[in-house]
Amino acid sequence: METPPNPTYNPKLQQSQWNPTSDFRPPSSPYRKKRSFASKLKRAAKKASCVFAIFQRKRNPSLAPISELGRNNGRDTEVSYSIDASTESNTTSLSKLRSSFSVSSSSTAANGQVGPSNFSFEEILKATDNFSQANVIGEGGFGTVYKGKLKDGSLVAVKRARKNMNDHQSLSDFKNEVLTLSQIEHLNLVRLYGFLERGDERVMVVEYVSNGTLAEHLHGVHGEGLEIAERLDIAIDVAHAITYLHTYTDPPIIHRDIKSSNILINEKLRAKVADFGFARVAKEGSDATHISTQIKGSTGYLDPEYLRTYQLSEKSDVYSFGVLLVEMMTGRHPIESKRSVSERSTVKWAMQKLKDGDSVLAMDWRIRRNPASVKAHEEVLKLARKCLGNTRQSRPTMRKCVEVLWGIRKELKERASVPLPMAFHHSADFPTRDVKDSPHGTEEGERFKFVSA
Ligand SMILES: Nc1ncnc2c1ncn2[C@@H]1O[C@H](COP(=O)(O)OP(=O)(O)OP(=O)(O)O)[C@@H](O)[C@H]1O
């Protein structure tokens, strides 16, 4: 099932316009379409507002132009940039998926502050209570992440770059993340609302996603333990997001750091992919199949072919996605250093179980067992096996992964709706395991509990 690209989205953005490593300048909008009378009128109004902005800047030079983003290091000016908010729609079919693939053009208000709710550095200070410890929600490679509430009531996550960010790489990763995020908009990708820079402070304001990371859900820190259907929905969301990056942005974007801690979960247990610090723009041109680059990514998720050859392609994300699928099905970290040698690499262990016809033994103890869930688990592992292929040519595209996952979800729903004969409750086909079992125990001696759908 091939999906034609969204006809309204055909940006032809030259890489030279926004090379993330060399030129940190937000590009002009790549979003092109025929202009209606209304949009001409809008443009005229915008022009007028630009004239007003120039007039304002003359009166108030502290309002730096958008094009100075990232270039006023050390000066006490404030620079801001953000993208429009748009209504999110849930995507469950290919056509809906397509319609959600759009890039919003960045809009600039007269005062140089833009976005869904205009905010200044002062408002960010207010929103986070002067970056108070009570609002800290996480710590990452770039610095501390705060929860904030803007004056219009919307919740945001504020990523505050470490002040002594003299590590050139971290700063360029930070800028890379801002730049990449500013290019894209998708239901399953964390939205960038804006970037502010004042003096040595740099903050990135992004959509707040309220329910922790996938890693926390899988490894028992957050939530009750996800059921198989919820895991499938999350896998589909992630696959949609990566498909979008690979297929519907031009030039394509390789995420480079797909892992469970970079996937944020909302209250409805749907996923948004975050952390574009390592994202890399693929070369333009159909014959460009890979990019030679420094190794980036996270242990356990890294494509071995990329490690060997230093050549990055979209299929490196596919490999990491394969590792993620295994993690989601087994509930184990990709590397489990405390386990016996044969179980230390979760991918190797689970793939061996699949090969031996014992895939159910690699199923997360938190997932309820029934014929439908056991089958879905096995099918996901089979897809993971393809994603983990040794060569990039042997791995499926992310779009193919979406299709396969849709098929598995459909079958799961159909199977789950068929009432189980009582005999199944005591079936020897499905080993039972006590849900209280330690996730760190070895599989030998584990007792499984079989539960009907
Ligand atoms: N948009 C967000 N909404 C809610 N919480 C977030 C958001 N972004 C980040 N967090 C929280 O802050 C933590 C740190 O995030 P950050 O992206 O800075 O680093 P990381 O991805 O965990 O680590 P690294 O940068 O080393 O990859 C996350 O683990 C998450 O708990």
Tab-separated table of C-alpha atoms and ligand atoms in Angstrom:
chain	number	residue	atom	x	y	z
A	1	MET	CA	0.000	0.000	0.000
A	2	GLU	CA	1.900	3.036	-1.253
A	3	THR	CA	1.102	6.491	-0.011
A	4	PRO	CA	1.545	9.384	-2.394
A	5	PRO	CA	3.158	12.376	-0.753
A	6	ASN	CA	0.818	14.977	0.614
A	7	PRO	CA	0.020	17.135	-2.421
A	8	THR	CA	-0.121	20.293	-0.346
A	9	TYR	CA	3.307	19.703	1.113
A	10	ASN	CA	6.181	19.692	-1.299
A	11	PRO	CA	8.891	21.808	0.198
A	12	LYS	CA	12.059	22.064	-1.844
A	13	LEU	CA	14.353	23.286	0.805
A	14	GLN	CA	17.997	23.431	-0.199
A	15	GLN	CA	20.303	21.992	2.426
A	16	SER	CA	22.565	24.998	2.063
A	17	GLN	CA	19.706	27.115	3.391
A	18	TRP	CA	19.774	25.460	6.766
A	19	ASN	CA	22.759	23.306	7.379
A	20	PRO	CA	22.333	22.630	11.091
A	21	THR	CA	26.010	22.269	11.831
A	22	SER	CA	27.312	25.300	10.019
A	23	ASP	CA	24.541	27.859	9.829
A	24	PHE	CA	22.073	28.256	12.618
A	25	ARG	CA	19.614	30.432	10.830
A	26	PRO	CA	15.961	29.468	10.667
A	27	PRO	CA	15.104	28.951	7.036
A	28	SER	CA	12.319	30.624	5.224
A	29	SER	CA	9.174	28.568	5.271
A	30	PRO	CA	9.441	25.555	2.998
A	31	TYR	CA	5.685	25.417	2.732
A	32	ARG	CA	4.555	26.392	-0.714
A	33	LYS	CA	1.112	26.444	-2.250
A	34	LYS	CA	-0.908	28.524	-4.624
A	35	ARG	CA	-2.019	31.666	-2.950
A	36	SER	CA	-5.699	32.475	-2.617
A	37	PHE	CA	-7.030	36.012	-2.465
A	38	ALA	CA	-7.358	35.598	1.316
A	39	SER	CA	-3.738	34.561	1.674
A	40	LYS	CA	-2.631	37.512	-0.504
A	41	LEU	CA	-4.556	39.745	1.837
A	42	LYS	CA	-2.850	38.024	4.779
A	43	ARG	CA	0.551	38.618	3.196
A	44	ALA	CA	-0.241	42.287	2.691
A	45	ALA	CA	-1.212	42.532	6.354
A	46	LYS	CA	2.010	40.737	7.310
A	47	LYS	CA	4.056	43.158	5.200
A	48	ALA	CA	2.395	46.020	6.993
A	49	SER	CA	3.208	44.391	10.323
A	50	CYS	CA	6.850	43.967	9.220
A	51	VAL	CA	7.056	47.681	8.451
A	52	PHE	CA	5.584	48.254	11.884
A	53	ALA	CA	8.168	45.861	13.363
A	54	ILE	CA	11.040	47.751	11.710
A	55	PHE	CA	9.585	50.965	13.070
A	56	GLN	CA	9.319	49.337	16.512
A	57	ARG	CA	12.859	47.986	16.390
A	58	LYS	CA	14.127	51.457	15.570
A	59	ARG	CA	12.407	52.626	18.701
A	60	ASN	CA	13.437	49.582	20.738
A	61	PRO	CA	16.687	48.028	19.526
A	62	SER	CA	16.573	45.242	22.143
A	63	LEU	CA	14.126	43.385	19.899
A	64	ALA	CA	16.543	41.440	17.746
A	65	PRO	CA	15.475	40.237	14.328
A	66	ILE	CA	14.601	36.597	13.896
A	67	SER	CA	17.553	36.118	11.561
A	68	GLU	CA	19.899	36.748	14.468
A	69	LEU	CA	18.760	33.590	16.175
A	70	GLY	CA	21.762	31.992	17.787
A	71	ARG	CA	24.097	34.762	16.705
A	72	ASN	CA	23.892	37.164	19.592
A	73	ASN	CA	25.876	35.069	21.983
A	74	GLY	CA	26.833	37.052	25.036
A	75	ARG	CA	24.816	40.137	24.248
A	76	ASP	CA	21.934	41.184	26.400
A	77	THR	CA	19.350	41.053	23.683
A	78	GLU	CA	16.435	38.690	23.499
A	79	VAL	CA	15.818	36.593	20.454
A	80	SER	CA	12.715	34.552	19.974
A	81	TYR	CA	11.375	32.269	17.354
A	82	SER	CA	8.475	29.876	17.329
A	83	ILE	CA	6.008	28.136	15.106
A	84	ASP	CA	2.241	28.266	14.899
A	85	ALA	CA	0.151	25.843	16.860
A	86	SER	CA	-2.370	23.966	14.836
A	87	THR	CA	-5.190	21.680	15.775
A	88	GLU	CA	-4.070	18.155	16.316
A	89	SER	CA	-6.009	15.375	14.760
A	90	ASN	CA	-5.796	11.745	15.625
A	91	THR	CA	-4.468	9.692	12.770
A	92	THR	CA	-5.579	6.142	12.408
A	93	SER	CA	-5.882	5.690	8.656
A	94	LEU	CA	-3.433	6.358	5.893
A	95	SER	CA	-5.421	9.270	4.519
A	96	LYS	CA	-5.773	10.795	7.955
A	97	LEU	CA	-2.092	10.181	8.474
A	98	ARG	CA	-1.361	12.022	5.235
A	99	SER	CA	-3.518	14.948	6.148
A	100	SER	CA	-1.673	15.311	9.441
A	101	PHE	CA	1.626	15.593	7.574
A	102	SER	CA	1.972	19.301	7.168
A	103	VAL	CA	4.566	21.868	7.952
A	104	SER	CA	3.442	25.124	9.429
A	105	SER	CA	5.057	28.281	8.246
A	106	SER	CA	6.673	30.281	10.958
A	107	SER	CA	4.895	33.505	11.638
A	108	THR	CA	6.406	36.588	13.101
A	109	ALA	CA	4.467	39.078	15.117
A	110	ALA	CA	5.328	42.737	15.111
A	111	ASN	CA	7.123	42.588	18.421
A	112	GLY	CA	9.354	39.732	17.338
A	113	GLN	CA	7.537	37.222	19.506
A	114	VAL	CA	5.486	34.642	17.797
A	115	GLY	CA	3.576	31.437	18.195
A	116	PRO	CA	0.500	30.000	19.835
A	117	SER	CA	0.842	32.258	22.766
A	118	ASN	CA	3.374	35.031	22.595
A	119	PHE	CA	5.903	34.799	25.337
A	120	SER	CA	8.930	36.726	26.396
A	121	PHE	CA	11.856	35.722	28.552
A	122	GLU	CA	10.099	37.397	31.496
A	123	GLU	CA	7.066	35.234	30.940
A	124	ILE	CA	9.211	32.114	30.855
A	125	LEU	CA	10.750	33.191	34.161
A	126	LYS	CA	7.254	33.684	35.549
A	127	ALA	CA	5.997	30.438	34.034
A	128	THR	CA	8.751	28.428	35.688
A	129	ASP	CA	8.801	30.477	38.898
A	130	ASN	CA	12.317	31.685	38.132
A	131	PHE	CA	13.420	28.220	37.115
A	132	SER	CA	12.521	26.940	40.538
A	133	GLN	CA	13.640	23.505	41.654
A	134	ALA	CA	9.995	22.564	42.248
A	135	ASN	CA	9.341	22.817	38.514
A	136	VAL	CA	12.214	20.633	37.404
A	137	ILE	CA	10.900	17.668	35.398
A	138	GLY	CA	14.111	16.264	34.058
A	139	GLU	CA	17.757	16.578	33.294
A	140	GLY	CA	19.210	15.946	29.875
A	141	GLY	CA	22.348	16.312	27.845
A	142	PHE	CA	21.704	20.031	27.278
A	143	GLY	CA	20.636	20.995	30.744
A	144	THR	CA	17.591	21.069	32.975
A	145	VAL	CA	13.991	20.721	31.818
A	146	TYR	CA	11.276	22.687	33.668
A	147	LYS	CA	7.531	22.530	33.582
A	148	GLY	CA	5.965	25.923	33.024
A	149	LYS	CA	2.533	27.491	32.727
A	150	LEU	CA	2.170	30.397	30.320
A	151	LYS	CA	-0.222	33.218	31.090
A	152	ASP	CA	-2.803	31.826	28.673
A	153	GLY	CA	-2.823	28.683	30.833
A	154	SER	CA	-0.970	26.412	28.426
A	155	LEU	CA	1.605	24.047	29.864
A	156	VAL	CA	5.053	23.973	28.338
A	157	ALA	CA	8.343	22.218	28.890
A	158	VAL	CA	11.236	24.645	29.070
A	159	LYS	CA	14.641	23.243	28.197
A	160	ARG	CA	17.259	25.488	29.692
A	161	ALA	CA	20.703	25.071	28.215
A	162	ARG	CA	23.526	24.713	30.675
A	163	LYS	CA	25.084	28.159	31.165
A	164	ASN	CA	28.643	27.003	30.860
A	165	MET	CA	27.820	25.250	27.658
A	166	ASN	CA	31.265	25.793	26.274
A	167	ASP	CA	31.215	22.236	25.069
A	168	HIS	CA	30.903	23.072	21.412
A	169	GLN	CA	29.132	19.818	20.646
A	170	SER	CA	26.347	20.298	23.212
A	171	LEU	CA	25.658	23.789	21.972
A	172	SER	CA	25.533	22.681	18.389
A	173	ASP	CA	23.252	19.767	19.400
A	174	PHE	CA	20.966	22.249	21.142
A	175	LYS	CA	20.849	24.510	18.121
A	176	ASN	CA	20.424	21.502	15.908
A	177	GLU	CA	17.405	20.423	17.927
A	178	VAL	CA	15.815	23.871	17.701
A	179	LEU	CA	16.427	24.072	14.007
A	180	THR	CA	15.157	20.597	13.254
A	181	LEU	CA	12.076	21.032	15.408
A	182	SER	CA	11.276	24.355	13.796
A	183	GLN	CA	11.006	22.597	10.451
A	184	ILE	CA	8.417	20.083	11.355
A	185	GLU	CA	4.972	19.536	12.724
A	186	HIS	CA	3.338	16.221	13.291
A	187	LEU	CA	0.921	14.810	15.820
A	188	ASN	CA	3.526	12.317	17.020
A	189	LEU	CA	6.478	14.687	17.227
A	190	VAL	CA	6.995	17.050	20.151
A	191	ARG	CA	6.158	20.600	19.024
A	192	LEU	CA	8.590	23.461	19.325
A	193	TYR	CA	6.867	26.613	20.519
A	194	GLY	CA	9.872	28.865	20.596
A	195	PHE	CA	13.463	29.601	21.343
A	196	LEU	CA	14.666	32.443	23.497
A	197	GLU	CA	18.159	33.686	24.025
A	198	ARG	CA	19.198	36.392	26.417
A	199	GLY	CA	22.749	36.979	27.491
A	200	ASP	CA	24.145	33.582	28.324
A	201	GLU	CA	20.676	32.066	28.798
A	202	ARG	CA	19.213	29.891	26.080
A	203	VAL	CA	15.859	28.256	26.480
A	204	MET	CA	13.784	26.140	24.207
A	205	VAL	CA	10.063	26.052	24.834
A	206	VAL	CA	8.345	22.884	23.686
A	207	GLU	CA	5.030	21.161	24.029
A	208	TYR	CA	4.595	19.637	27.478
A	209	VAL	CA	3.805	15.947	27.354
A	210	SER	CA	2.353	14.943	30.655
A	211	ASN	CA	2.729	11.246	31.255
A	212	GLY	CA	6.419	10.434	31.414
A	213	THR	CA	8.659	8.659	28.964
A	214	LEU	CA	8.090	5.284	27.361
A	215	ALA	CA	11.168	4.032	29.229
A	216	GLU	CA	9.469	4.899	32.525
A	217	HIS	CA	6.307	3.039	31.486
A	218	LEU	CA	8.205	-0.014	30.311
A	219	HIS	CA	10.561	-0.265	33.211
A	220	GLY	CA	8.109	0.222	36.029
A	221	VAL	CA	8.712	3.834	37.075
A	222	HIS	CA	5.461	5.194	35.655
A	223	GLY	CA	1.974	3.748	35.183
A	224	GLU	CA	0.532	0.311	35.719
A	225	GLY	CA	2.342	-1.558	32.971
A	226	LEU	CA	1.189	-1.244	29.397
A	227	GLU	CA	-1.058	-3.811	27.756
A	228	ILE	CA	-0.208	-5.235	24.347
A	229	ALA	CA	-2.758	-3.035	22.513
A	230	GLU	CA	-1.352	0.091	24.162
A	231	ARG	CA	2.173	-0.936	23.209
A	232	LEU	CA	1.069	-1.487	19.643
A	233	ASP	CA	-0.556	1.948	19.487
A	234	ILE	CA	2.618	3.528	20.834
A	235	ALA	CA	4.769	1.600	18.346
A	236	ILE	CA	2.497	2.811	15.541
A	237	ASP	CA	2.741	6.415	16.766
A	238	VAL	CA	6.532	6.222	16.828
A	239	ALA	CA	6.611	4.585	13.395
A	240	HIS	CA	4.341	7.365	12.039
A	241	ALA	CA	6.662	10.013	13.434
A	242	ILE	CA	9.786	8.464	11.929
A	243	THR	CA	8.025	7.809	8.626
A	244	TYR	CA	7.195	11.492	8.543
A	245	LEU	CA	10.806	12.471	9.168
A	246	HIS	CA	12.083	10.071	6.520
A	247	THR	CA	9.458	10.525	3.866
A	248	TYR	CA	7.572	13.739	4.148
A	249	THR	CA	10.214	16.269	4.993
A	250	ASP	CA	12.467	17.444	2.225
A	251	PRO	CA	15.342	16.816	2.628
A	252	PRO	CA	14.588	13.804	4.835
A	253	ILE	CA	15.552	13.889	8.493
A	254	ILE	CA	17.275	11.002	10.248
A	255	HIS	CA	16.470	11.105	13.954
A	256	ARG	CA	19.613	9.203	15.031
A	257	ASP	CA	18.565	8.685	18.642
A	258	ILE	CA	15.403	6.616	18.687
A	259	LYS	CA	15.152	5.093	22.178
A	260	SER	CA	12.487	4.623	24.818
A	261	SER	CA	13.605	7.612	26.909
A	262	ASN	CA	13.132	9.900	23.895
A	263	ILE	CA	9.495	8.915	23.514
A	264	LEU	CA	7.056	10.915	25.591
A	265	ILE	CA	3.655	9.586	26.537
A	266	ASN	CA	0.471	11.604	26.960
A	267	GLU	CA	-2.529	10.981	29.207
A	268	LYS	CA	-4.190	8.887	26.509
A	269	LEU	CA	-1.099	6.691	26.359
A	270	ARG	CA	-0.199	7.942	22.890
A	271	ALA	CA	3.363	8.737	21.954
A	272	LYS	CA	5.350	11.740	20.798
A	273	VAL	CA	8.931	11.449	19.653
A	274	ALA	CA	11.286	13.999	21.198
A	275	ASP	CA	14.929	14.951	21.312
A	276	PHE	CA	16.187	15.916	17.935
A	277	GLY	CA	19.609	16.895	19.235
A	278	PHE	CA	21.292	14.381	16.997
A	279	ALA	CA	18.978	14.667	14.028
A	280	ARG	CA	20.725	14.888	10.737
A	281	VAL	CA	19.434	16.000	7.396
A	282	ALA	CA	19.911	13.376	4.723
A	283	LYS	CA	21.576	14.465	1.507
A	284	GLU	CA	19.261	15.542	-1.220
A	285	GLY	CA	19.018	13.519	-4.382
A	286	SER	CA	17.641	10.058	-4.925
A	287	ASP	CA	21.074	8.452	-5.278
A	288	ALA	CA	22.179	9.597	-1.832
A	289	THR	CA	21.727	6.481	0.260
A	290	HIS	CA	23.883	7.382	3.218
A	291	ILE	CA	25.910	10.117	4.886
A	292	SER	CA	29.393	9.661	6.340
A	293	THR	CA	29.341	11.059	9.828
A	294	GLN	CA	30.658	10.866	13.361
A	295	ILE	CA	28.999	8.141	15.414
A	296	LYS	CA	26.080	9.440	17.509
A	297	GLY	CA	23.311	7.636	19.267
A	298	SER	CA	22.727	5.544	22.367
A	299	THR	CA	24.280	2.268	23.472
A	300	GLY	CA	22.158	-0.716	22.708
A	301	TYR	CA	20.188	1.011	19.952
A	302	LEU	CA	23.005	1.734	17.516
A	303	ASP	CA	22.958	0.242	14.049
A	304	PRO	CA	26.036	-2.028	13.813
A	305	GLU	CA	26.445	-1.223	10.129
A	306	TYR	CA	26.635	2.472	10.980
A	307	LEU	CA	29.163	1.679	13.717
A	308	ARG	CA	31.244	-0.296	11.247
A	309	THR	CA	31.098	2.031	8.260
A	310	TYR	CA	30.325	5.470	9.760
A	311	GLN	CA	27.662	5.693	7.097
A	312	LEU	CA	24.313	6.891	8.294
A	313	SER	CA	21.049	6.281	6.498
A	314	GLU	CA	17.349	6.252	7.352
A	315	LYS	CA	17.791	2.530	7.928
A	316	SER	CA	19.861	3.303	11.029
A	317	ASP	CA	16.638	4.658	12.557
A	318	VAL	CA	14.899	1.480	11.385
A	319	TYR	CA	17.485	-0.579	13.284
A	320	SER	CA	16.976	1.472	16.467
A	321	PHE	CA	13.225	1.084	16.009
A	322	GLY	CA	13.764	-2.703	15.858
A	323	VAL	CA	15.583	-2.550	19.204
A	324	LEU	CA	12.745	-0.431	20.580
A	325	LEU	CA	10.150	-2.998	19.443
A	326	VAL	CA	12.051	-5.743	21.257
A	327	GLU	CA	12.253	-3.565	24.380
A	328	MET	CA	8.512	-2.891	24.191
A	329	MET	CA	7.629	-6.558	23.856
A	330	THR	CA	10.057	-7.937	26.451
A	331	GLY	CA	9.970	-5.077	28.963
A	332	ARG	CA	13.744	-5.395	29.208
A	333	HIS	CA	16.399	-2.758	28.585
A	334	PRO	CA	18.389	-3.377	25.384
A	335	ILE	CA	21.393	-4.194	27.561
A	336	GLU	CA	20.727	-6.036	30.829
A	337	SER	CA	24.156	-6.168	32.393
A	338	LYS	CA	23.010	-7.963	35.574
A	339	ARG	CA	21.683	-11.011	33.730
A	340	SER	CA	23.477	-14.158	32.654
A	341	VAL	CA	25.665	-13.843	29.552
A	342	SER	CA	23.056	-15.426	27.261
A	343	GLU	CA	20.462	-12.835	28.319
A	344	ARG	CA	22.574	-9.710	28.473
A	345	SER	CA	21.766	-8.536	24.980
A	346	THR	CA	17.976	-8.463	24.969
A	347	VAL	CA	17.848	-8.408	21.175
A	348	LYS	CA	19.995	-11.563	20.855
A	349	TRP	CA	18.075	-13.325	23.612
A	350	ALA	CA	14.629	-12.476	22.220
A	351	MET	CA	15.612	-13.324	18.638
A	352	GLN	CA	16.885	-16.698	19.823
A	353	LYS	CA	13.575	-17.365	21.571
A	354	LEU	CA	11.756	-16.428	18.373
A	355	LYS	CA	13.977	-18.770	16.352
A	356	ASP	CA	13.383	-21.612	18.804
A	357	GLY	CA	9.599	-21.148	18.583
A	358	ASP	CA	9.545	-19.991	22.224
A	359	SER	CA	8.812	-16.317	21.686
A	360	VAL	CA	6.220	-16.340	24.461
A	361	LEU	CA	9.076	-16.811	26.938
A	362	ALA	CA	10.382	-13.417	25.878
A	363	MET	CA	7.059	-11.679	26.515
A	364	ASP	CA	6.996	-8.955	29.168
A	365	TRP	CA	5.592	-10.426	32.393
A	366	ARG	CA	3.304	-7.389	32.702
A	367	ILE	CA	1.388	-8.150	29.499
A	368	ARG	CA	-1.741	-10.214	29.942
A	369	ARG	CA	-1.425	-13.502	28.125
A	370	ASN	CA	-4.088	-14.776	25.767
A	371	PRO	CA	-3.973	-16.195	22.253
A	372	ALA	CA	-4.384	-12.739	20.714
A	373	SER	CA	-1.656	-11.046	22.757
A	374	VAL	CA	0.779	-13.939	22.370
A	375	LYS	CA	0.289	-13.909	18.597
A	376	ALA	CA	0.668	-10.113	18.383
A	377	HIS	CA	3.837	-10.317	20.498
A	378	GLU	CA	5.305	-12.897	18.133
A	379	GLU	CA	4.376	-10.897	15.031
A	380	VAL	CA	6.002	-7.765	16.472
A	381	LEU	CA	9.173	-9.737	17.200
A	382	LYS	CA	9.155	-10.953	13.579
A	383	LEU	CA	8.949	-7.364	12.385
A	384	ALA	CA	11.747	-6.431	14.794
A	385	ARG	CA	13.881	-9.218	13.302
A	386	LYS	CA	13.526	-7.586	9.873
A	387	CYS	CA	14.353	-4.126	11.259
A	388	LEU	CA	17.463	-5.605	12.865
A	389	GLY	CA	18.755	-6.987	9.557
A	390	ASN	CA	22.540	-6.879	9.182
A	391	THR	CA	22.509	-4.678	6.114
A	392	ARG	CA	20.438	-1.589	5.538
A	393	GLN	CA	19.122	-3.000	2.261
A	394	SER	CA	17.573	-5.922	4.125
A	395	ARG	CA	15.627	-3.697	6.527
A	396	PRO	CA	12.112	-2.468	5.763
A	397	THR	CA	11.278	1.209	5.399
A	398	MET	CA	9.530	2.885	8.306
A	399	ARG	CA	6.419	3.199	6.163
A	400	LYS	CA	6.421	-0.569	5.710
A	401	CYS	CA	6.759	-0.937	9.492
A	402	VAL	CA	3.647	1.212	9.955
A	403	GLU	CA	1.695	-1.028	7.587
A	404	VAL	CA	2.836	-4.231	9.281
A	405	LEU	CA	2.001	-2.823	12.713
A	406	TRP	CA	-1.441	-1.759	11.524
A	407	GLY	CA	-2.009	-5.324	10.323
A	408	ILE	CA	-0.930	-6.743	13.683
A	409	ARG	CA	-3.184	-4.331	15.565
A	410	LYS	CA	-6.146	-5.159	13.325
A	411	GLU	CA	-5.625	-8.881	13.874
A	412	LEU	CA	-5.239	-8.364	17.616
A	413	LYS	CA	-8.573	-6.539	17.759
A	414	GLU	CA	-10.312	-9.212	15.703
A	415	ARG	CA	-8.873	-12.063	17.747
A	416	ALA	CA	-9.542	-10.302	21.045
A	417	SER	CA	-13.216	-9.847	20.152
A	418	VAL	CA	-13.712	-13.621	19.730
A	419	PRO	CA	-14.803	-15.085	23.099
A	420	LEU	CA	-12.354	-17.656	24.404
A	421	PRO	CA	-13.523	-21.207	25.045
A	422	MET	CA	-13.218	-22.020	28.748
A	423	ALA	CA	-10.658	-24.702	27.903
A	424	PHE	CA	-8.200	-21.944	26.980
A	425	HIS	CA	-8.145	-20.700	30.518
A	426	HIS	CA	-6.305	-23.854	31.486
A	427	SER	CA	-4.531	-24.391	28.216
A	428	ALA	CA	-1.070	-25.890	28.314
A	429	ASP	CA	-0.338	-23.967	25.074
A	430	PHE	CA	0.284	-20.838	27.080
A	431	PRO	CA	2.608	-21.060	30.014
A	432	THR	CA	1.296	-19.146	32.984
A	433	ARG	CA	3.342	-16.709	35.002
A	434	ASP	CA	2.586	-15.044	38.242
A	435	VAL	CA	2.365	-11.293	37.630
A	436	LYS	CA	4.221	-10.671	40.843
A	437	ASP	CA	7.280	-12.302	39.306
A	438	SER	CA	10.426	-10.283	39.481
A	439	PRO	CA	11.271	-8.753	36.130
A	440	HIS	CA	14.889	-9.409	36.941
A	441	GLY	CA	14.529	-13.126	37.449
A	442	THR	CA	15.680	-15.569	34.804
A	443	GLU	CA	13.026	-17.204	32.693
A	444	GLU	CA	13.719	-20.648	34.164
A	445	GLY	CA	11.249	-21.397	36.873
A	446	GLU	CA	9.081	-18.400	36.003
A	447	ARG	CA	5.398	-19.135	36.362
A	448	PHE	CA	3.137	-17.491	33.845
A	449	LYS	CA	-0.442	-16.570	34.420
A	450	PHE	CA	-2.840	-16.948	31.537
A	451	VAL	CA	-5.655	-14.422	31.375
A	452	SER	CA	-8.445	-14.255	28.820
A	453	ALA	CA	-8.873	-11.182	26.638
B	1	LIG	N1	8.327	18.020	26.275
B	1	LIG	C1	8.454	17.434	27.460
B	1	LIG	N2	7.375	17.244	28.244
B	1	LIG	C2	7.504	16.650	29.459
B	1	LIG	N3	8.677	16.208	29.961
B	1	LIG	C3	9.780	16.364	29.226
B	1	LIG	C4	9.743	17.000	27.944
B	1	LIG	N4	10.992	17.023	27.442
B	1	LIG	C5	11.773	16.434	28.351
B	1	LIG	N5	11.067	16.050	29.432
B	1	LIG	C6	11.592	15.378	30.636
B	1	LIG	O1	12.906	15.834	30.864
B	1	LIG	C7	13.830	14.744	30.784
B	1	LIG	C8	15.105	15.235	30.114
B	1	LIG	O2	14.824	15.492	28.753
B	1	LIG	P1	15.930	15.851	27.682
B	1	LIG	O3	15.301	15.746	26.356
B	1	LIG	O4	16.570	17.130	28.016
B	1	LIG	O5	17.046	14.767	27.900
B	1	LIG	P2	17.078	13.189	27.640
B	1	LIG	O6	16.507	12.894	26.297
B	1	LIG	O7	16.429	12.469	28.791
B	1	LIG	O8	18.633	12.923	27.703
B	1	LIG	P3	19.705	13.199	26.560
B	1	LIG	O9	19.626	14.654	26.222
B	1	LIG	O10	20.985	12.831	27.214
B	1	LIG	O11	19.307	12.302	25.416
B	1	LIG	C9	13.098	13.649	30.018
B	1	LIG	O12	13.562	12.371	30.383
B	1	LIG	C10	11.652	13.870	30.437
B	1	LIG	O13	11.401	13.231	31.666
